[in-house]
Short mmCIF file of C-alpha atoms (C1' of nucleotides) in Angstrom, two decimals:
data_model
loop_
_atom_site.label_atom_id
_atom_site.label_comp_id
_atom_site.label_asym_id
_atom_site.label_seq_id
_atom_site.Cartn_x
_atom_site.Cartn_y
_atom_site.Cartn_z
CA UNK I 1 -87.57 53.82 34.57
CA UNK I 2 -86.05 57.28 35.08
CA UNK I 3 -83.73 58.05 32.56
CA UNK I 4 -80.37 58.84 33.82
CA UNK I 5 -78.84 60.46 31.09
CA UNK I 6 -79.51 61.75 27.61
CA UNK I 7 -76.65 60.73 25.04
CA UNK I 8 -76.18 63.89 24.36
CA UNK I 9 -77.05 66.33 27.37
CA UNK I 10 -77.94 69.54 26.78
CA UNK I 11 -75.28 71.31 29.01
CA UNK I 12 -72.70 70.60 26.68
CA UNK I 13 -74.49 72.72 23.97
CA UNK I 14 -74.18 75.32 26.89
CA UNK I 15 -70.88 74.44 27.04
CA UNK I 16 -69.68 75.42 23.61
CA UNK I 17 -71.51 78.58 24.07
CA UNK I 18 -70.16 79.44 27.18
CA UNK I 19 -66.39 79.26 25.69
CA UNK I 20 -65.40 82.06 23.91
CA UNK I 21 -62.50 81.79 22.18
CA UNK I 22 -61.97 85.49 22.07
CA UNK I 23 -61.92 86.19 25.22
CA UNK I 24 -59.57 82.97 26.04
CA UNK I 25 -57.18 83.75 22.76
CA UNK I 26 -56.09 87.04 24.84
CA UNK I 27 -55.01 85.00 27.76
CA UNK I 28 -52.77 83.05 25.98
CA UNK I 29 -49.93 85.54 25.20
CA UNK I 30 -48.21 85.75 28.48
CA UNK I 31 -46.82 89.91 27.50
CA UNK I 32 -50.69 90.32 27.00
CA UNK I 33 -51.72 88.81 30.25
CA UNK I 34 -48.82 90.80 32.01
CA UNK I 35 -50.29 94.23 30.99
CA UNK I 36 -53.46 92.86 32.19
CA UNK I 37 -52.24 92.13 35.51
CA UNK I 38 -49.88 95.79 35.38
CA UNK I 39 -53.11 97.32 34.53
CA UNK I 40 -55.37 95.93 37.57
CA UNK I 41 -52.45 96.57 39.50
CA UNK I 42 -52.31 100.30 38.84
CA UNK I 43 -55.74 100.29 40.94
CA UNK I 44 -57.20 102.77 38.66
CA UNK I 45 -57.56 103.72 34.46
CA UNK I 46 -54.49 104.22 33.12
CA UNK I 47 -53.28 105.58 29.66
CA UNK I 48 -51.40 103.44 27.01
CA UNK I 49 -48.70 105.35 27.69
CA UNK I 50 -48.65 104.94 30.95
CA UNK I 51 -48.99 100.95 30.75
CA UNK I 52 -46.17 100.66 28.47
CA UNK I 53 -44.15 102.75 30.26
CA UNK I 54 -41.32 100.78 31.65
CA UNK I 55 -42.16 97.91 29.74
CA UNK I 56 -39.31 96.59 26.98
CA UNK I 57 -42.05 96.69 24.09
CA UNK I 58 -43.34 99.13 21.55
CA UNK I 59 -45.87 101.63 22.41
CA UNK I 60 -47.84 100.30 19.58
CA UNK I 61 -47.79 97.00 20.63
CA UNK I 62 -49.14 97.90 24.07
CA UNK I 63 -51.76 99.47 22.17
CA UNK I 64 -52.81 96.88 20.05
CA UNK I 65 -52.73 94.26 23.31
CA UNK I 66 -55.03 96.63 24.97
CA UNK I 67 -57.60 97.06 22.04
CA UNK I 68 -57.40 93.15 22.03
CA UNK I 69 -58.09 92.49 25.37
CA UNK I 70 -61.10 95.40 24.75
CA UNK I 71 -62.43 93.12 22.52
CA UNK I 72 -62.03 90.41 24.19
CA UNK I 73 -64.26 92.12 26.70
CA UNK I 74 -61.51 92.22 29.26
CA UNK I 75 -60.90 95.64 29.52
CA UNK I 76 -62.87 99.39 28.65
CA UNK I 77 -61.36 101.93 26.72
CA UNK I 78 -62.15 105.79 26.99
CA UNK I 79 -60.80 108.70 25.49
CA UNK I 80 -60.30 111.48 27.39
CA UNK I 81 -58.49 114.52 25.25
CA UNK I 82 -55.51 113.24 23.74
CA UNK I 83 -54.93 110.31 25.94
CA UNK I 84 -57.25 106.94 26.27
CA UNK I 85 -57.65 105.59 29.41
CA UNK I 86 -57.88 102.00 29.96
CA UNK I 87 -59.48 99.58 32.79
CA UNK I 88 -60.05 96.09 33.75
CA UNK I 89 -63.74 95.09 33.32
CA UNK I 90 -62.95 92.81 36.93
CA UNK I 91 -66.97 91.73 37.10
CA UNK I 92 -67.32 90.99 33.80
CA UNK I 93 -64.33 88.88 33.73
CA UNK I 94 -65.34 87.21 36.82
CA UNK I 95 -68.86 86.60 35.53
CA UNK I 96 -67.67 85.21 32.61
CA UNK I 97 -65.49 82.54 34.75
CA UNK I 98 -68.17 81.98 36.46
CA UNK I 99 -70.45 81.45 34.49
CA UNK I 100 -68.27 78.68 32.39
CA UNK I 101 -67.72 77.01 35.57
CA UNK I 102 -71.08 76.50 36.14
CA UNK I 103 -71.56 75.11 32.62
CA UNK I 104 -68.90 72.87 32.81
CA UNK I 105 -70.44 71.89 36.45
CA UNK I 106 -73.81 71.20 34.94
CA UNK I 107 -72.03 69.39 32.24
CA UNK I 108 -70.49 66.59 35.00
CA UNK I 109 -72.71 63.61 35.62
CA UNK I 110 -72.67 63.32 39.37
CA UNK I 111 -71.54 59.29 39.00
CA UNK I 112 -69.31 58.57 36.25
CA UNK I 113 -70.41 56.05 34.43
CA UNK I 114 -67.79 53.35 34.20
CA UNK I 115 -66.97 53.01 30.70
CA UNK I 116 -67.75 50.13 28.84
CA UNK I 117 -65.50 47.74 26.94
CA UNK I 118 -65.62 47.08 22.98
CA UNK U 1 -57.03 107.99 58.69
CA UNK U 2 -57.77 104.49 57.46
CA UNK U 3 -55.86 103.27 54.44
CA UNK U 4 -57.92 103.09 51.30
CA UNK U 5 -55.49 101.09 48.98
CA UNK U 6 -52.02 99.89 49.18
CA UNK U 7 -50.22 101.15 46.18
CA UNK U 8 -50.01 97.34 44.56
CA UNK U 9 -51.97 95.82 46.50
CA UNK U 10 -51.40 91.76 47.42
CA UNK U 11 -53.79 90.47 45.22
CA UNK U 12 -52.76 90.89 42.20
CA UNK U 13 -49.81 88.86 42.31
CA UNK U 14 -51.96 86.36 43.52
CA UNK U 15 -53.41 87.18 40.04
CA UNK U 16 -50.39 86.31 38.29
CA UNK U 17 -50.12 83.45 39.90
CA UNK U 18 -54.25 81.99 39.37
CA UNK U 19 -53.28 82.26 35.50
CA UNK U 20 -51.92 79.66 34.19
CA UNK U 21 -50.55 80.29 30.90
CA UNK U 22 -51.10 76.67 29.59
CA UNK U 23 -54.45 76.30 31.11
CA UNK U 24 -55.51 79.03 28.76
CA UNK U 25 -52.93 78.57 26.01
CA UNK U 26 -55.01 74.97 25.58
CA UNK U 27 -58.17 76.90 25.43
CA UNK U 28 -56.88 79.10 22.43
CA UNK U 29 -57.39 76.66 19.80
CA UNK U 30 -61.16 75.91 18.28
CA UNK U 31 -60.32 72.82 17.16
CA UNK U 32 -58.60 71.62 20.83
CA UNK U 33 -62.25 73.14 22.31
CA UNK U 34 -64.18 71.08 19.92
CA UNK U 35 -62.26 67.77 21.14
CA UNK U 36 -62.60 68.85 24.77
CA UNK U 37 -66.58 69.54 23.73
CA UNK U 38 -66.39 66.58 22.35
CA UNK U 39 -65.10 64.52 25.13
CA UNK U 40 -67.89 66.28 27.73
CA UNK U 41 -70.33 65.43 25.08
CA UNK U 42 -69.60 61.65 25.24
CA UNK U 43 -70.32 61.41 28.77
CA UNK U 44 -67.81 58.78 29.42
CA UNK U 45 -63.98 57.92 28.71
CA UNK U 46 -63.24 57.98 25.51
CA UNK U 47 -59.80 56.59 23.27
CA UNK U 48 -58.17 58.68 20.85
CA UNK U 49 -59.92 57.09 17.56
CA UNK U 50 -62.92 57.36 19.10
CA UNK U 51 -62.71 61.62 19.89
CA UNK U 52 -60.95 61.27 16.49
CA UNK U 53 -63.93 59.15 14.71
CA UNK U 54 -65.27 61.42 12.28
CA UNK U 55 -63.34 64.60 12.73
CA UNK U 56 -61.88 65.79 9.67
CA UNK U 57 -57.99 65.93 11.18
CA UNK U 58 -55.29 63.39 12.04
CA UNK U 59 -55.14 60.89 14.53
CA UNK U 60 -52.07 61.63 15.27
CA UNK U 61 -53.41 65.84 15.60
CA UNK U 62 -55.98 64.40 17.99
CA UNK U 63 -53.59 62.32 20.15
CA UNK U 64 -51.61 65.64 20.40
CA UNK U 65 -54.38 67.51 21.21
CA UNK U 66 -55.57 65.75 23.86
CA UNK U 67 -51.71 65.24 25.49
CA UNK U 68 -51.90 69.53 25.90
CA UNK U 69 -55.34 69.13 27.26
CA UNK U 70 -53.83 66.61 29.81
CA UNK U 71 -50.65 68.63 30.59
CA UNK U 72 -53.09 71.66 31.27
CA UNK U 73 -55.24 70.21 33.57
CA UNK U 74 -57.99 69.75 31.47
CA UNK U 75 -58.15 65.98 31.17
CA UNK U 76 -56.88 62.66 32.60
CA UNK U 77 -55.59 59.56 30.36
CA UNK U 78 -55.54 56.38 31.84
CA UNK U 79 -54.38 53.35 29.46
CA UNK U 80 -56.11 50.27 29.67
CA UNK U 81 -54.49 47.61 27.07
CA UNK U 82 -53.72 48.86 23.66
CA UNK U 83 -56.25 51.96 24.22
CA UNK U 84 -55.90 55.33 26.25
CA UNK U 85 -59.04 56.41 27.99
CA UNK U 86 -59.13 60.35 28.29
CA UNK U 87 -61.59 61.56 30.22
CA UNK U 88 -62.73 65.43 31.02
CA UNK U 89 -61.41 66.81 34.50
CA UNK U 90 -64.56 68.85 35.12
CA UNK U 91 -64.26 69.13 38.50
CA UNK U 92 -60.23 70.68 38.29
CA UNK U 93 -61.68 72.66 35.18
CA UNK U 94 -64.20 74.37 37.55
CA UNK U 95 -62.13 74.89 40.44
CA UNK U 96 -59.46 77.08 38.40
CA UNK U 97 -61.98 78.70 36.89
CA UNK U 98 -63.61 80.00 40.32
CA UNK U 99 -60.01 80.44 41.52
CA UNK U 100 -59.34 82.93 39.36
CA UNK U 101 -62.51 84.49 39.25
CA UNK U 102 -61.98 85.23 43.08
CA UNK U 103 -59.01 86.31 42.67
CA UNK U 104 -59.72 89.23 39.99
CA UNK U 105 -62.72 89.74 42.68
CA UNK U 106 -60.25 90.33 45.41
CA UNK U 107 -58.20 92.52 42.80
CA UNK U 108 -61.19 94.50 42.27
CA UNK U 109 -61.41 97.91 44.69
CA UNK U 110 -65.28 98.63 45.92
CA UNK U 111 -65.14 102.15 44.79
CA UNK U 112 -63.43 102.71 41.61
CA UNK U 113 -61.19 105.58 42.69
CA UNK U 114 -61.51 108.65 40.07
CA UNK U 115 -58.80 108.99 37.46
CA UNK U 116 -56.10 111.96 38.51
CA UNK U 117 -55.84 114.18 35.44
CA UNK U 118 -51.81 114.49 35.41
"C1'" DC O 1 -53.94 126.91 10.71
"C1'" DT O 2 -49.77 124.92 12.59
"C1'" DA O 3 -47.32 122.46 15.99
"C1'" DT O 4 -47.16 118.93 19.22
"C1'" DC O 5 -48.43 114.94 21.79
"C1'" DA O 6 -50.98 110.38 22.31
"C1'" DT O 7 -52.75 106.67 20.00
"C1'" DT O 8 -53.71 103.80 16.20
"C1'" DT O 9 -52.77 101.51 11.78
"C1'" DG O 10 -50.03 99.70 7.60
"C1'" DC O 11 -46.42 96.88 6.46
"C1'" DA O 12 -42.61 93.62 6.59
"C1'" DC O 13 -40.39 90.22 9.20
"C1'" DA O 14 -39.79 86.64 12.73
"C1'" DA O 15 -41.56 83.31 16.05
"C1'" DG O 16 -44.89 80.02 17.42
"C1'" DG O 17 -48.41 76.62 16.64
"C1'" DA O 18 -51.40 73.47 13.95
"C1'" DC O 19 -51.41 70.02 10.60
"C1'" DG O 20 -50.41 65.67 7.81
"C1'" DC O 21 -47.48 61.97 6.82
"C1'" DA O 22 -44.32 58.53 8.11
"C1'" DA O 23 -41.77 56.10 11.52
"C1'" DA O 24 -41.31 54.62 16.35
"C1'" DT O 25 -43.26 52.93 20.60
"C1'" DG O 26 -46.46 50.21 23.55
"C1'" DA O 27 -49.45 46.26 24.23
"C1'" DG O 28 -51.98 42.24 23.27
"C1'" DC O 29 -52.34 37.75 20.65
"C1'" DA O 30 -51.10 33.62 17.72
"C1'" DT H 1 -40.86 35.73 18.03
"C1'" DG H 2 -43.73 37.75 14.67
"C1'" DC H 3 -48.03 40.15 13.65
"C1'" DT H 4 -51.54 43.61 14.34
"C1'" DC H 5 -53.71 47.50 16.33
"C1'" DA H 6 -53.67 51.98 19.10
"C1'" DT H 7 -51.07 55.74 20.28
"C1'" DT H 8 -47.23 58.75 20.24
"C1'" DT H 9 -43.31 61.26 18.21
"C1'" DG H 10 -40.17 63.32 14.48
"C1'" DC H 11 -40.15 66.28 10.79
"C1'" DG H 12 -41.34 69.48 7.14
"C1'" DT H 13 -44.85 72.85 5.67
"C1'" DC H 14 -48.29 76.31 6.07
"C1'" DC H 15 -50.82 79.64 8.55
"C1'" DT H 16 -51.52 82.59 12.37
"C1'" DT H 17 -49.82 86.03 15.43
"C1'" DG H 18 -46.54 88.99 17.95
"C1'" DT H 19 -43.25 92.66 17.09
"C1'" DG H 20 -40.90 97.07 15.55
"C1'" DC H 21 -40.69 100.93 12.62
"C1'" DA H 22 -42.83 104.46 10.08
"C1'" DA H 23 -46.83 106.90 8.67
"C1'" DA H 24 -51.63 108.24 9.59
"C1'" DT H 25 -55.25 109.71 12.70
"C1'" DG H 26 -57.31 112.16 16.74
"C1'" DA H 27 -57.15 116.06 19.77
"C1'" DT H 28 -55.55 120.05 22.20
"C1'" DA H 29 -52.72 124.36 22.72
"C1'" DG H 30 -50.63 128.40 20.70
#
DNA sequence: CTATCATTTGCACAAGGACGCAAATGAGCA
DNA sequence: TGCTCATTTGCGTCCTTGTGCAAATGATAG
């Protein structure tokens, strides 16, 4: 008499929500995700300049990745006199991982119901 | 005395390595999300024409869809007969989620060290 | 105010990806 | 074997996005 399962459960809803395509769009360029890593590697803010230093693309394109992944939520931006330093947001990328992990966990019936045949 | 911080420290090229470029590549695209929604939504296995029953694209634009979704992890098909069942890899979807969300954690230093003005 | 440096933005071009249509493949059935 | 249905794949087109160069903006020093 319990019901097992709505047909459409409400965790998917959550789902949807929880999956910002933002935030995943700037993961999918791999020079975007490699100045994310370089960045978190430098262990502390670091200017544009500094970032693209080294690196075989445009300063300009470094910037715009970096305002990009800002948006995205990813990373902080602060100007300080001429330069703006940048830095990972580590928590709130972490929370946001999180948090569409548990979505997706809350989404997963705990049996899976066989499916039936037409 | 006591080391704070190696200057790259270890863990983030265990960073590089938790992000998958096609795990969030298939993530990029609303319309691959919506299918992938989709498919949670349904609660079961589910063939191609029925994820693609009543969306406004191709068949052929689901079936593709759902391949990249496969290759990244995201989903299993199985084929039974004429039909392929694809199904939603929740628990896989989760688990590299979390992964990664330790690892920018272990990227992360306690104390944000101050900025040096150069 | 002018000069200089760091960053951002406008613009044009190239590369990549999504899409639809048609043809090919896979699998069951008469 | 021939037919039908479900899915996949090839191909051309369109749209999005990454990229470099040049110009504009922001900010400090002289």
């Amino acid at each position: 008499m319990s019901k097992r399962r709505p047909a459409t459960p409400k965790c998917c809803s959550d789902l949807t929500a929880a999956i910002n395509p933002r935030f995943f769009k700037a993961l999918c360029d791999p020079t975007r995700v490699a100045i994310l890593v370089r960045l978190a590697t430098c262990g502390r803010p670091c200017t544009v300049s500094e970032v693209a230093n080294g690196c075989p693309i445009d300063v300009s394109v470094v910037s715009r990745h970096l305002a990009q992944l800002r948006d995205a939520g990813m990373a902080a931006g602060e100007r300080r006199g001429k330069e703006v330093y940048y830095a990972v947001r580590f928590s709130a990328i972490a929370s946001t991982l999180r948090h569409l992990a548990d979505a997706i966990d809350a989404c997963c019936p705990p049996t899976w119901s066989k499916p039936k045949r037409n």
